[in-house]
Coordinates of C-alpha atoms in Angstrom, one line a residue:
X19 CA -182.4 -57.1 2.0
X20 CA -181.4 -56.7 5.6
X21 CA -180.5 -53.1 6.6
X22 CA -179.3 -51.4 9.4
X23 CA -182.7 -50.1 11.6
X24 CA -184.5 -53.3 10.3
X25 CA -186.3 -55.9 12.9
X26 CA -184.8 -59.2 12.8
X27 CA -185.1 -62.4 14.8
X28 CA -182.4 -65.1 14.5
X29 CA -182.6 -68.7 14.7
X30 CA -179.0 -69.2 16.6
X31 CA -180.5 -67.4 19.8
X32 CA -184.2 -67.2 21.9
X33 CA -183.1 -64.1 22.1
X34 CA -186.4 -62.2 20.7
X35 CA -186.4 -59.7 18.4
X36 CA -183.5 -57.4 17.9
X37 CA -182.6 -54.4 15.6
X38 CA -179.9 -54.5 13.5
X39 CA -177.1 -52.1 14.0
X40 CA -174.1 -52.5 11.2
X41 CA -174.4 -54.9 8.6
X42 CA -171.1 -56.9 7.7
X43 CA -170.5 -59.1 4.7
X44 CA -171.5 -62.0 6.5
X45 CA -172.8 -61.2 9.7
X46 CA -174.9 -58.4 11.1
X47 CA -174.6 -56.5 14.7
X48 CA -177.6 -57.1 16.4
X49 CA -178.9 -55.2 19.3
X50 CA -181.5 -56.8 21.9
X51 CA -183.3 -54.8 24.0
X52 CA -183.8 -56.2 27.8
X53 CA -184.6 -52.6 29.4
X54 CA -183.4 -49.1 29.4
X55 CA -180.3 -49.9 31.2
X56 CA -179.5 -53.2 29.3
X57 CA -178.9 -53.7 26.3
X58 CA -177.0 -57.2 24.9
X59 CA -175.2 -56.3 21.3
X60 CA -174.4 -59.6 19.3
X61 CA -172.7 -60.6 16.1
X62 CA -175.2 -63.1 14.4
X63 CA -174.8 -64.6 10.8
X64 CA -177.1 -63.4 8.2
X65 CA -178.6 -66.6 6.8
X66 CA -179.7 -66.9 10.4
X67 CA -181.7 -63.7 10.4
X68 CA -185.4 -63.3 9.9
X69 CA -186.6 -60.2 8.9
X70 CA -190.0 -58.7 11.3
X71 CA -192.2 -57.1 9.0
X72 CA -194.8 -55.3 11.7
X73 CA -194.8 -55.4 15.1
X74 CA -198.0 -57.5 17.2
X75 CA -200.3 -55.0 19.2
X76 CA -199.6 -54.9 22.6
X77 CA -195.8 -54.9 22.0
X78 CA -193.9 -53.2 24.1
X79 CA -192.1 -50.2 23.2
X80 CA -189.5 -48.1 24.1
X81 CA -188.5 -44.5 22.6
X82 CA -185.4 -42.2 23.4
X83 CA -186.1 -38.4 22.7
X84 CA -182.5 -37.3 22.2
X85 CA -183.3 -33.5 22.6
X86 CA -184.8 -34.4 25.6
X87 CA -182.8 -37.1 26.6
X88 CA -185.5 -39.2 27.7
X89 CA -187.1 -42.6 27.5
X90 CA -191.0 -42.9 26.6
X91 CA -192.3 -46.7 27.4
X92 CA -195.4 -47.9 25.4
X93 CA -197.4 -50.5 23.7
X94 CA -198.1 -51.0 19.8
X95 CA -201.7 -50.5 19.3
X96 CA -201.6 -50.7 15.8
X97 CA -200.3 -50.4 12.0
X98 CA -202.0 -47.4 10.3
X99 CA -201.0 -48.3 6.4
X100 CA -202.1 -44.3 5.7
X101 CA -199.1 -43.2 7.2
X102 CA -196.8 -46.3 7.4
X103 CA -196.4 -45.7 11.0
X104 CA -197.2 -47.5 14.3
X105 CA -200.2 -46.3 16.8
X106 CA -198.1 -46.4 20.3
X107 CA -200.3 -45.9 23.2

């Protein structure tokens, strides 16, 4: 089941991999991810939509600390299945 926060790629774009952002009956808001300062937000079918199960190492990464309102780049280095969370370098 596709839910908003999942990783998605869709078939109707090349595009790359997005994160959804509201789920409609039949279409989902998708949010790509170009840089910090752009972002391209697109309303994409569902039947088009491929879930992403785990990210490939050496992905890069980008994470907003809102208390600190600031951006931290990095890479995936890895999947630790102990605690279901990615290794960012």
């Amino acid at each position: 089941m596709l839910k908003t926060g999942k990783l998605v790629k869709s078939t109707t774009n090349n595009l790359g991999i997005g994160k959804i952002i509201q789920v409609q009956e039949l279409s989902a808001t998708i949010e790509y991810f170009g840089s910090i300062t752009h972002r391209i937000t697109k309303d994409i079918p569902l039947a088009s939509l491929t879930a992403i199960n785990k990210l490939s190492p050496q992905t890069r990464c980008y994470i907003y600390l809102e208390d600190q309102e600031k951006w931290l780049i990095g890479r995936i280095e890895m999947w630790d299945e102990d605690s279901n969370q990615y290794i960012v370098n």
